[in-house]
CSV table of N, CA and C in Angstrom, one decimal:
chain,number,residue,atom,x,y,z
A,260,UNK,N,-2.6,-12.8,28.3
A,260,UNK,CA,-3.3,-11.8,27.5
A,260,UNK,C,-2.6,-11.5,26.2
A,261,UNK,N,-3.4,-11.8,24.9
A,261,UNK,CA,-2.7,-11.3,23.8
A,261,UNK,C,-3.3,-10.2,23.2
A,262,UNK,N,-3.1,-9.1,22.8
A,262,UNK,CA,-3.5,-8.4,22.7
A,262,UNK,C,-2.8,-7.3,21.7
A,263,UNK,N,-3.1,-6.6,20.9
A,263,UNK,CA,-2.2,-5.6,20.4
A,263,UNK,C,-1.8,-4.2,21.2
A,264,UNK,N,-0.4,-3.8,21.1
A,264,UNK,CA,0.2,-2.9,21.7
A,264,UNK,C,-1.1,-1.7,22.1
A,265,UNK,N,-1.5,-1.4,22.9
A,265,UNK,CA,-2.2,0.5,22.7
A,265,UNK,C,-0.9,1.8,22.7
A,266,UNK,N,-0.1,1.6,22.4
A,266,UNK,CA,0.8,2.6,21.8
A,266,UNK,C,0.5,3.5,20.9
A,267,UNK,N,0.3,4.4,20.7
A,267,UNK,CA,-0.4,4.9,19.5
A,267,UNK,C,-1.5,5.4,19.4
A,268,UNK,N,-2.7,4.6,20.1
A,268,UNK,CA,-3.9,4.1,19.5
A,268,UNK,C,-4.7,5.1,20.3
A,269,UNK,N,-6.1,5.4,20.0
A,269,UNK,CA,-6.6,7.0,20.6
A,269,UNK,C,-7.3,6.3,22.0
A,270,UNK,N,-7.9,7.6,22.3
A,270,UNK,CA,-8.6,7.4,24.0
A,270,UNK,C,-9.8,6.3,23.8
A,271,UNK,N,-10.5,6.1,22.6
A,271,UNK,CA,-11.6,5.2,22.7
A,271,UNK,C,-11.0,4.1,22.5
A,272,UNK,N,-9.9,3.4,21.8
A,272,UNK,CA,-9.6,2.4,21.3
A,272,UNK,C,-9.0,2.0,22.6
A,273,UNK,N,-8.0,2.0,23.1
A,273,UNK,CA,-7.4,2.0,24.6
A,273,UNK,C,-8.7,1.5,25.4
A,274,UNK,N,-9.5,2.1,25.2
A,274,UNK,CA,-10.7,1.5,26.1
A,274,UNK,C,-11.4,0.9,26.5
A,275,UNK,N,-11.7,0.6,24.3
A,275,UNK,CA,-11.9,-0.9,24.6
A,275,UNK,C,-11.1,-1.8,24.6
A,276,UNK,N,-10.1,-2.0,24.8
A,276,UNK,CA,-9.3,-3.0,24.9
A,276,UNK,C,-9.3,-2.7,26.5
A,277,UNK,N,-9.4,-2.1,27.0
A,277,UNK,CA,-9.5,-2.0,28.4
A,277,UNK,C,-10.8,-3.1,28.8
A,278,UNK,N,-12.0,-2.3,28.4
A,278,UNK,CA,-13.3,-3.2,28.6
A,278,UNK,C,-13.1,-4.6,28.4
A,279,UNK,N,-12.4,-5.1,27.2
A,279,UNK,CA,-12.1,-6.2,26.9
A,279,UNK,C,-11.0,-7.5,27.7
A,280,UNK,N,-10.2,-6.7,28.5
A,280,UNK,CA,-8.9,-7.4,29.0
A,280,UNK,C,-10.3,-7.7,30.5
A,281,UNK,N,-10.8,-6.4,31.3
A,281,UNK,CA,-11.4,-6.6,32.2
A,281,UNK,C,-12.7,-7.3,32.3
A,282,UNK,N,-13.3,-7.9,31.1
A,282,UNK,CA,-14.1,-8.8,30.7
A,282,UNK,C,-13.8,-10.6,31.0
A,283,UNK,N,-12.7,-10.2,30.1
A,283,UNK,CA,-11.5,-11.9,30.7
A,283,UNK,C,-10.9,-11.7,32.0
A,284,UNK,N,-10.5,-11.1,32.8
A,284,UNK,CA,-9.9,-11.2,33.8
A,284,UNK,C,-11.2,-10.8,35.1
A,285,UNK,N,-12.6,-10.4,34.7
A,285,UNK,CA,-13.5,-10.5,35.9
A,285,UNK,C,-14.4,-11.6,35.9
A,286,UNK,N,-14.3,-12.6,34.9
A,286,UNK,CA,-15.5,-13.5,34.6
A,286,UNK,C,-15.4,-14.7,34.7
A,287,UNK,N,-15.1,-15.2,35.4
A,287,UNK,CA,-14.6,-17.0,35.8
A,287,UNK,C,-15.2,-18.0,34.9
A,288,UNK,N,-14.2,-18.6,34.3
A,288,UNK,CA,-14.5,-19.5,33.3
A,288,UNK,C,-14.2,-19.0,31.9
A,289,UNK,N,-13.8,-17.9,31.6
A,289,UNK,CA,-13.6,-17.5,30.1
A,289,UNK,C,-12.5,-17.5,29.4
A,290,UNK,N,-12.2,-18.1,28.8
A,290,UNK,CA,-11.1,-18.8,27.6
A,290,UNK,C,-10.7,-17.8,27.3
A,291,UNK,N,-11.5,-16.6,25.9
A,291,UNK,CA,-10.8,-16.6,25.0
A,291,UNK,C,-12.0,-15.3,24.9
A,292,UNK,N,-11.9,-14.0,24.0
A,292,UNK,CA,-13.0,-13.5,23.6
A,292,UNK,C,-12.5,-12.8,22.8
A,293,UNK,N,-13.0,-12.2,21.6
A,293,UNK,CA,-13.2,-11.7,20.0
A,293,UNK,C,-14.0,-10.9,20.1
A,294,UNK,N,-14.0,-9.7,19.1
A,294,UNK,CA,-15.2,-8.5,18.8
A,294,UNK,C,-14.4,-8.9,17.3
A,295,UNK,N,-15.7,-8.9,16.6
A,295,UNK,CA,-15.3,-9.3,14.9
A,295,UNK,C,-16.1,-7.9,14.4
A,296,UNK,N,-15.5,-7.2,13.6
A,296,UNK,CA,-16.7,-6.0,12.8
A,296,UNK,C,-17.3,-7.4,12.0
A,297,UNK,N,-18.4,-6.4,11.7
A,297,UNK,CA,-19.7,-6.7,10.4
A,297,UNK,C,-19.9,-7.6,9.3
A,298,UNK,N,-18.2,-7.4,9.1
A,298,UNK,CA,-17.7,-7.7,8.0
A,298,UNK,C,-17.0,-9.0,8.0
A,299,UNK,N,-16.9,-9.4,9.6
A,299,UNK,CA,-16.3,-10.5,9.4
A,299,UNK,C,-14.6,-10.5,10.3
A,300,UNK,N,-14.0,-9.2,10.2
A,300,UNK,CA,-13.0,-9.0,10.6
A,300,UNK,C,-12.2,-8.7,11.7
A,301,UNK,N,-11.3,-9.3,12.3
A,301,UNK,CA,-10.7,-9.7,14.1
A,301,UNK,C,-10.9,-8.2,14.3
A,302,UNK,N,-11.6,-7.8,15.3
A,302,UNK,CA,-10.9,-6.3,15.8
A,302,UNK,C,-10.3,-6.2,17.1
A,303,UNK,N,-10.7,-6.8,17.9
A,303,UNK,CA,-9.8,-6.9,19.2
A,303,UNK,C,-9.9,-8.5,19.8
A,304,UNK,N,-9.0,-8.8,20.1
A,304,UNK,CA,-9.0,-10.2,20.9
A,304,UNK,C,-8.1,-10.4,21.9
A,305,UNK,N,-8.6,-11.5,22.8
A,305,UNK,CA,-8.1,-11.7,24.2
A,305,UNK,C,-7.7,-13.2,24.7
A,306,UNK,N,-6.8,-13.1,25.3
A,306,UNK,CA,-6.5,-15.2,25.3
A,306,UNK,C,-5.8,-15.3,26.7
A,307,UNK,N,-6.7,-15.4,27.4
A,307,UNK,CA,-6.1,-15.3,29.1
A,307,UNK,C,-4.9,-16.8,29.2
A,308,UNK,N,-4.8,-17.6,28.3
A,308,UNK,CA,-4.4,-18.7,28.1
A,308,UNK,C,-2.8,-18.3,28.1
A,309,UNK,N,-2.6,-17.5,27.6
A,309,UNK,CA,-1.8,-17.3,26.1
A,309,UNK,C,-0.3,-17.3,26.9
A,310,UNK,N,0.5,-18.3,27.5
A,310,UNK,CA,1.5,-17.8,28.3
A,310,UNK,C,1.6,-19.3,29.4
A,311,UNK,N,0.3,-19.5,30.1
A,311,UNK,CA,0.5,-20.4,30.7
A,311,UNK,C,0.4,-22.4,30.1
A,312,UNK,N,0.8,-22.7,31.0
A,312,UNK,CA,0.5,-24.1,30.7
A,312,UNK,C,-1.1,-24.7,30.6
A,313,UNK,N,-1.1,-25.2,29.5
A,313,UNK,CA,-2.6,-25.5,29.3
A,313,UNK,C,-2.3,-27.4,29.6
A,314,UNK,N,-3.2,-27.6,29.4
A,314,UNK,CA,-3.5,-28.8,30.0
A,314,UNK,C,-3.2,-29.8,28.4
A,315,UNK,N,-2.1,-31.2,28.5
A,315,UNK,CA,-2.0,-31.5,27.0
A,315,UNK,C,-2.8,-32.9,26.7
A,316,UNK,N,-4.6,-32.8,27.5
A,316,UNK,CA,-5.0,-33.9,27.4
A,316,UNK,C,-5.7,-33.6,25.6
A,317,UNK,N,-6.0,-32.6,24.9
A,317,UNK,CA,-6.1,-32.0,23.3
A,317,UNK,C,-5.9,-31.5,22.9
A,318,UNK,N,-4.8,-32.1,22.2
A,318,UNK,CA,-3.8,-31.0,21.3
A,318,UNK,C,-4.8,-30.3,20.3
A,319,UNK,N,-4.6,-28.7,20.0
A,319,UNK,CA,-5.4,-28.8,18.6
A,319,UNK,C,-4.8,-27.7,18.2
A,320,UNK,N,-5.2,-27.7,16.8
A,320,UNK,CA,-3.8,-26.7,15.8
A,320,UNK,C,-4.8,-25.6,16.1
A,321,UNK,N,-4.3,-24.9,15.9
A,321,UNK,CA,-3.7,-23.0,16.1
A,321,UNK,C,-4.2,-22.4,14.8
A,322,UNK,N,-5.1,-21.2,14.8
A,322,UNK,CA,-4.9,-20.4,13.4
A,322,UNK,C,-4.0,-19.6,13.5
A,323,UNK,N,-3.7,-19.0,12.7
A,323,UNK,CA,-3.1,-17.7,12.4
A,323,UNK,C,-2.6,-17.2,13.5
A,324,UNK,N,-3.2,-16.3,14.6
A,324,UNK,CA,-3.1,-16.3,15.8
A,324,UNK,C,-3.5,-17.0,17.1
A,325,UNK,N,-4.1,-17.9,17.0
A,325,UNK,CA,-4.2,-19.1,17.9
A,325,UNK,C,-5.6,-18.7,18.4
A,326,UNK,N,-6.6,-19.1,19.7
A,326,UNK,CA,-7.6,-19.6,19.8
A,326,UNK,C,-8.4,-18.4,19.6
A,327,UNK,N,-7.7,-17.2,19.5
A,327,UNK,CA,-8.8,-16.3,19.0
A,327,UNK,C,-9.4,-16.0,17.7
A,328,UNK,N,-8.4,-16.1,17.0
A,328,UNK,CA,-8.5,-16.3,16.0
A,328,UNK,C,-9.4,-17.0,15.6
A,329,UNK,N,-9.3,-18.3,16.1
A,329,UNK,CA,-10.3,-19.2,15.7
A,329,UNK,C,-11.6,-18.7,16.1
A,330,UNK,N,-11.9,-18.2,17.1
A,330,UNK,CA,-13.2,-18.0,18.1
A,330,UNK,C,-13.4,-16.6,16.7
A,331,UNK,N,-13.0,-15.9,16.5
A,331,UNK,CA,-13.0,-14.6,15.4
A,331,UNK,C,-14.0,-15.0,14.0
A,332,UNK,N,-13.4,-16.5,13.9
A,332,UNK,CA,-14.1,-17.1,12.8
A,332,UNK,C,-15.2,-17.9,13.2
A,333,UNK,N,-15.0,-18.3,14.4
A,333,UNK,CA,-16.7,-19.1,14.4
A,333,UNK,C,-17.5,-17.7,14.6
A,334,UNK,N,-17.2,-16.8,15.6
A,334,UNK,CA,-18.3,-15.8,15.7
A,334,UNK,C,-19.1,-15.2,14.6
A,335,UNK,N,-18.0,-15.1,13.2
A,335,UNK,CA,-18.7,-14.9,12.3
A,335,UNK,C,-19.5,-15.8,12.2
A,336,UNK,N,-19.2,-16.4,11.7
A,336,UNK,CA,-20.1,-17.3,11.1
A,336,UNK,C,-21.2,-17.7,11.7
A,337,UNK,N,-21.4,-17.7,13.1
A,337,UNK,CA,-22.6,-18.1,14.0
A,337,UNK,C,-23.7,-16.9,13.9
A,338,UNK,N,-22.7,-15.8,13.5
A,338,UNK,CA,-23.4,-14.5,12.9
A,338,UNK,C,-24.4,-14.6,12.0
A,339,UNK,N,-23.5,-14.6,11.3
A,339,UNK,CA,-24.2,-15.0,10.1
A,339,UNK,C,-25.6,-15.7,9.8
A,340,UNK,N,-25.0,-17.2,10.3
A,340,UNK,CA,-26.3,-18.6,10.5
A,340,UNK,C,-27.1,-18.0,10.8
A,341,UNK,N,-26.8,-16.9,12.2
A,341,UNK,CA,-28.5,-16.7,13.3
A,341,UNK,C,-29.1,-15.8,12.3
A,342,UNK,N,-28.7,-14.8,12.0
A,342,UNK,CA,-29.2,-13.9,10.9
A,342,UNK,C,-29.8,-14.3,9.7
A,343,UNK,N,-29.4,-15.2,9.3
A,343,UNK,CA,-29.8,-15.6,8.1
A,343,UNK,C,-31.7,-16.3,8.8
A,344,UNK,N,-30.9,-17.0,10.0
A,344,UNK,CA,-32.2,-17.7,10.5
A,344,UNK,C,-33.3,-16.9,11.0
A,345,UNK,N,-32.9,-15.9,11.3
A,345,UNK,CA,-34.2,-14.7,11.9
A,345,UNK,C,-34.8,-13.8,10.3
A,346,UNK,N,-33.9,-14.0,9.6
A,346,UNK,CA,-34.6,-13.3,8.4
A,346,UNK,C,-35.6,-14.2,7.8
A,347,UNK,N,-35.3,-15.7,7.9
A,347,UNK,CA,-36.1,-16.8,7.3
A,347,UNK,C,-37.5,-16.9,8.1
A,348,UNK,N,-37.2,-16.7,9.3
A,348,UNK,CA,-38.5,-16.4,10.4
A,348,UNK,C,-38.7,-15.4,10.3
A,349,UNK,N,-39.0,-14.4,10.2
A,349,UNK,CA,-39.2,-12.7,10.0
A,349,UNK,C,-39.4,-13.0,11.6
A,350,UNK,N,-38.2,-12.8,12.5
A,350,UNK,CA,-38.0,-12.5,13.8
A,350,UNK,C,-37.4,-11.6,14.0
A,351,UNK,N,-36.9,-10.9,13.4
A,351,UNK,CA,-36.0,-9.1,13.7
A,351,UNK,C,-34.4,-9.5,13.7
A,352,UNK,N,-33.7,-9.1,14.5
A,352,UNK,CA,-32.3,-8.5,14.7
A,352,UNK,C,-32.8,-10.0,15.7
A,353,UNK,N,-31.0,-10.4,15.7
A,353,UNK,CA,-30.3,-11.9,16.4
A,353,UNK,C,-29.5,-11.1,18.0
A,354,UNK,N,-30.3,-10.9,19.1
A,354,UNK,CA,-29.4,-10.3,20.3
A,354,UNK,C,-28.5,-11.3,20.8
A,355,UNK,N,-28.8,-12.4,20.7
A,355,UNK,CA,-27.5,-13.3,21.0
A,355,UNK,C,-27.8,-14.6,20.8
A,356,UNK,N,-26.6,-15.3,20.4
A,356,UNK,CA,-26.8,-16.8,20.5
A,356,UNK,C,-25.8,-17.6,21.4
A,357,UNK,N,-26.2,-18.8,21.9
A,357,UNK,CA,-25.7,-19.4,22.9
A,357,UNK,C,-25.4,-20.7,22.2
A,358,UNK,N,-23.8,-21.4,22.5
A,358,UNK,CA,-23.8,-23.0,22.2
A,358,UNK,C,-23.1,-23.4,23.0
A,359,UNK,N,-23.9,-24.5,23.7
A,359,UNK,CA,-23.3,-25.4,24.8
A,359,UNK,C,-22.8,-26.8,24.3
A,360,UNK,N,-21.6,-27.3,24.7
A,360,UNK,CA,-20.6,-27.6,23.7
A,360,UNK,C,-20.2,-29.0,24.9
A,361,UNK,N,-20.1,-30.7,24.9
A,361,UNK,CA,-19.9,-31.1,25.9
A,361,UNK,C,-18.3,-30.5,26.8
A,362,UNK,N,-18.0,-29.7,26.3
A,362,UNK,CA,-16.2,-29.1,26.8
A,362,UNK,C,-16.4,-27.4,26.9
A,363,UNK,N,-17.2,-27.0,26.2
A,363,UNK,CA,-17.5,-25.2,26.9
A,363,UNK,C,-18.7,-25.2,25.9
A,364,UNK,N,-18.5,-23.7,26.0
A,364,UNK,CA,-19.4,-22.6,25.6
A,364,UNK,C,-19.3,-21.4,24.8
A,365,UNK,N,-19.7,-21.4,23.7
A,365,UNK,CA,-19.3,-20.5,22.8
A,365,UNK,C,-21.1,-19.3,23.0
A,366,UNK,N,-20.8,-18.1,23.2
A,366,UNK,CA,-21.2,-17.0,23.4
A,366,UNK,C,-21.4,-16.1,22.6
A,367,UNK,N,-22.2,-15.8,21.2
A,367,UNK,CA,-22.4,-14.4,20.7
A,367,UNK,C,-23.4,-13.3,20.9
A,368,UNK,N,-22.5,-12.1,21.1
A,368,UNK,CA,-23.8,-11.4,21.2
A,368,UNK,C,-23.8,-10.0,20.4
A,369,UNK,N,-24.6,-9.7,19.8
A,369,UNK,CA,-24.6,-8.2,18.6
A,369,UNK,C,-24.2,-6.9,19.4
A,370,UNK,N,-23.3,-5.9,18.2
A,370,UNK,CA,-23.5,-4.9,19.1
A,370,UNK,C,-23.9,-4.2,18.4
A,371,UNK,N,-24.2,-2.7,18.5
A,371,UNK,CA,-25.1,-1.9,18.0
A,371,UNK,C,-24.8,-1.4,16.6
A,372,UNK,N,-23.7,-1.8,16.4
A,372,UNK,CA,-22.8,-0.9,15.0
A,372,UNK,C,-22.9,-2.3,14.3
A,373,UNK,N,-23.4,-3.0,14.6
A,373,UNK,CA,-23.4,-4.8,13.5
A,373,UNK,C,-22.4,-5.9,13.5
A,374,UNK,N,-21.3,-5.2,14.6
A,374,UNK,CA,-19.9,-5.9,15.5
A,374,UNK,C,-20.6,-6.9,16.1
A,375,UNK,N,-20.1,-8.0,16.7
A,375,UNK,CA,-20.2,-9.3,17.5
A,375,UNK,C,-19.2,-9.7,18.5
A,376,UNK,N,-19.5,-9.4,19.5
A,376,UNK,CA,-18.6,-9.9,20.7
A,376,UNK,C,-18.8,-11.7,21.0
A,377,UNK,N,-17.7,-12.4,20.8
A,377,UNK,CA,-17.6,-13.7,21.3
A,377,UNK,C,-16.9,-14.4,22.4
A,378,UNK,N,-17.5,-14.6,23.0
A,378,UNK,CA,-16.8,-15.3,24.5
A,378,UNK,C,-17.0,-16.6,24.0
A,379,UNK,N,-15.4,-17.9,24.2
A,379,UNK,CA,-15.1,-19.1,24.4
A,379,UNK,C,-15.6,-19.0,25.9
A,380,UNK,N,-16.2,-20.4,26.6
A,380,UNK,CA,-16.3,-20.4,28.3
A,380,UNK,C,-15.8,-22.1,28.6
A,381,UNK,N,-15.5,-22.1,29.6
A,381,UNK,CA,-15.6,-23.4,30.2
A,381,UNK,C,-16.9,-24.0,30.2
A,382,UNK,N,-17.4,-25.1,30.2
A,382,UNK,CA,-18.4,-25.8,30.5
A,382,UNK,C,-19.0,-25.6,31.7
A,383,UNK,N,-18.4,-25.4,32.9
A,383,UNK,CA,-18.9,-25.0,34.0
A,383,UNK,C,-18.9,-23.6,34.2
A,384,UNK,N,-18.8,-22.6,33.4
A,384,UNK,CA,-19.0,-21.2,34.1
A,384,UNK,C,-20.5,-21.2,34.2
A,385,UNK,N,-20.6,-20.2,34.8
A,385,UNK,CA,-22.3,-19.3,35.3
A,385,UNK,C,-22.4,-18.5,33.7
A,386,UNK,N,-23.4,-19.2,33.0
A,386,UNK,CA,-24.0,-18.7,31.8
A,386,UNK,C,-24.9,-17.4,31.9
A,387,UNK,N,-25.0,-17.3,32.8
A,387,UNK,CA,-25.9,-15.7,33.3
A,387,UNK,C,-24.8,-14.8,33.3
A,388,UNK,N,-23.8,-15.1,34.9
A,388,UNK,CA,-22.9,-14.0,34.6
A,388,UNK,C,-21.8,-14.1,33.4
A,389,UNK,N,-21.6,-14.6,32.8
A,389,UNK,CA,-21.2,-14.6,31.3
A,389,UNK,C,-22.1,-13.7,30.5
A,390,UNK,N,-23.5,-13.8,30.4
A,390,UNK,CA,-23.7,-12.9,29.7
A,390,UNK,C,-24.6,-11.8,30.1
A,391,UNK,N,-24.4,-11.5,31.4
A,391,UNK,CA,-24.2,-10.1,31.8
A,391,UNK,C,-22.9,-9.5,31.5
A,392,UNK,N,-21.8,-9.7,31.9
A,392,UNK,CA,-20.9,-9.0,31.7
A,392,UNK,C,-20.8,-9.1,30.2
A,393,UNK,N,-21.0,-9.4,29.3
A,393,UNK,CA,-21.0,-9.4,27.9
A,393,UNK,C,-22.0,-8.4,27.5
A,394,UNK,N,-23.4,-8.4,28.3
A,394,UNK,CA,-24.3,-6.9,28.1
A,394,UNK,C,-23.5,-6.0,28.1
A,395,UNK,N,-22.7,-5.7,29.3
A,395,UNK,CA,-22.7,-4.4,29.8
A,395,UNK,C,-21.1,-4.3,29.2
A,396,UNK,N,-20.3,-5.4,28.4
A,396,UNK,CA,-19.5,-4.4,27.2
A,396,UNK,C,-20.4,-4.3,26.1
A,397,UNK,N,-20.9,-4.7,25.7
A,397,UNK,CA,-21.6,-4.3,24.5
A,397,UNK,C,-22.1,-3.0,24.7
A,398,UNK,N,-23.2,-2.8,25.9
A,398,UNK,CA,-23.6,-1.7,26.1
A,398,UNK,C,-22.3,-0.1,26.5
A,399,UNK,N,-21.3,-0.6,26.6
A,399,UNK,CA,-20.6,0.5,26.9
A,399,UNK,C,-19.4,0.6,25.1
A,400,UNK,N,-19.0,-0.4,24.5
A,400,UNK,CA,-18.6,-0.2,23.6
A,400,UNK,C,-19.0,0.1,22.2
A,401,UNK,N,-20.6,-0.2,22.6
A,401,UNK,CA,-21.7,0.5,21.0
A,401,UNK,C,-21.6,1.5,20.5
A,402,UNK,N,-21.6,2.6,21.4
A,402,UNK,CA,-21.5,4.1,20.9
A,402,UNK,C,-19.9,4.1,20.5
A,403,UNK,N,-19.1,3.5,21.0
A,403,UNK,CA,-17.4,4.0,20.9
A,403,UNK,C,-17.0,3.4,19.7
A,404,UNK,N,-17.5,2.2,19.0
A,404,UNK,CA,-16.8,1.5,17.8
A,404,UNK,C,-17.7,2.3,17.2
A,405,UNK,N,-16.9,3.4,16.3
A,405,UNK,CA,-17.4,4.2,15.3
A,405,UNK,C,-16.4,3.5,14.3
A,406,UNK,N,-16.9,3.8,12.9
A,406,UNK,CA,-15.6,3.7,11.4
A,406,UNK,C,-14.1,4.0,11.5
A,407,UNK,N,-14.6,5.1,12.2
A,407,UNK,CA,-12.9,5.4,12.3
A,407,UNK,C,-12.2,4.4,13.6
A,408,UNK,N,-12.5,4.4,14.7
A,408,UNK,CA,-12.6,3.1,15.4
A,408,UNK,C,-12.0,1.6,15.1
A,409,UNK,N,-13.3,1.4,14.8
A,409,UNK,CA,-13.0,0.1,13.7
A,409,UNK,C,-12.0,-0.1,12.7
A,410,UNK,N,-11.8,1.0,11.8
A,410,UNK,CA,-10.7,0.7,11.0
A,410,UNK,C,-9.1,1.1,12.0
A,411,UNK,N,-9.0,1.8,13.1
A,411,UNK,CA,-8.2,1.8,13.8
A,411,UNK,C,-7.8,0.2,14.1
A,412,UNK,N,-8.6,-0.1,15.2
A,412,UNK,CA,-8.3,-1.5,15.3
A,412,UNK,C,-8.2,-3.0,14.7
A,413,UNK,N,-8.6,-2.4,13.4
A,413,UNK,CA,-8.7,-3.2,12.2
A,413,UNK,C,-6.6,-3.2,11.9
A,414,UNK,N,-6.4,-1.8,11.5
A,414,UNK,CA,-5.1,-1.7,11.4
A,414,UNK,C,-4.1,-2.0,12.4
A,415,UNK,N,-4.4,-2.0,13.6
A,415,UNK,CA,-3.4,-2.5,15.1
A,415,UNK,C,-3.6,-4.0,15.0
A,416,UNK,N,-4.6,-4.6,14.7
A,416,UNK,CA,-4.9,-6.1,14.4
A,416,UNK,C,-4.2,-6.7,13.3
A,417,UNK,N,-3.9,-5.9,12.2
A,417,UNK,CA,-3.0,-6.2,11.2
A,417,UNK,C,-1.4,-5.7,11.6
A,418,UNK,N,-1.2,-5.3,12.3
A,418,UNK,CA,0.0,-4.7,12.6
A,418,UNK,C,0.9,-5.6,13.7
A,419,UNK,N,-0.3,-6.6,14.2
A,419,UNK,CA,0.5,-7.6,15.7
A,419,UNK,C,1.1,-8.5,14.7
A,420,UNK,N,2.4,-8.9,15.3
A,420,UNK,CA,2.7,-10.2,14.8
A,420,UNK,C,2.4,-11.6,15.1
């Protein structure tokens, strides 16, 4: 689990990083997961990987902070694409998008404040329960990522080494 310290950090923030750790550690199959604000920016991330031996049949380079990071940046961007794509369709707001990948599963889903929760999956997880439990943080971390929030974990995200 990589994650930044909650030392410091208030009763909501702790929380969700709570919601977040028990998202990867109750959901069989899940790599890696990111909440990006609106903007584009890491705010909390998780790497159940992050410690053990991975498997060295694909090596592959690392950002900044390694596979979250990277997952931080596709989420954007898949943000983005679907958005742009539902505006071009006059289809409304993007609830989620799904990519099935021949090696996993990349997972986005909106939250209420314009944040984006991204789950990496194995190829073989249960794509349902993946994204149920992805509902029901969204639905419990919507009201709690307020500005102040946000820029909380904005700053504890900049503060990990």
């Amino acid at each position: 689990m990589t994650a930044p310290s909650t030392y410091g950090l208030s009763t909501q923030a702790r929380n969700l990083q709570w919601l977040l750790t028990d998202l990867v550690e109750e959901v069989p199959g899940v790599n890696s997961v990111a909440v990006v604000s609106s903007d584009g920016l890491l705010l909390l991330s998780s790497d159940p990987g992050a410690g053990t031996a991975e498997p060295a049949a694909r090596p592959r380079p690392r950002g900044p902070r390694g596979a979250s990071a990277d997952l931080a940046t596709i989420v954007s961007g898949l943000g983005s694409l679907t958005t742009g794509a539902a505006a071009l369709m006059d289809s409304g707001s993007v609830k989620q998008t799904m990519v099935a990948m021949e090696h996993g599963s990349v997972f986005v889903m909106a939250i209420s404040d314009g944040s984006l929760l991204g789950v990496h999956a194995t190829p073989d997880c249960d794509m349902g329960v993946v994204a149920y439990h992805m509902a029901l943080f969204v639905g419990r971390a919507g009201h709690v990522l307020t500005p102040e929030v946000r820029s909380e974990l904005r700053q504890s995200m900049e503060n990990t080494p």
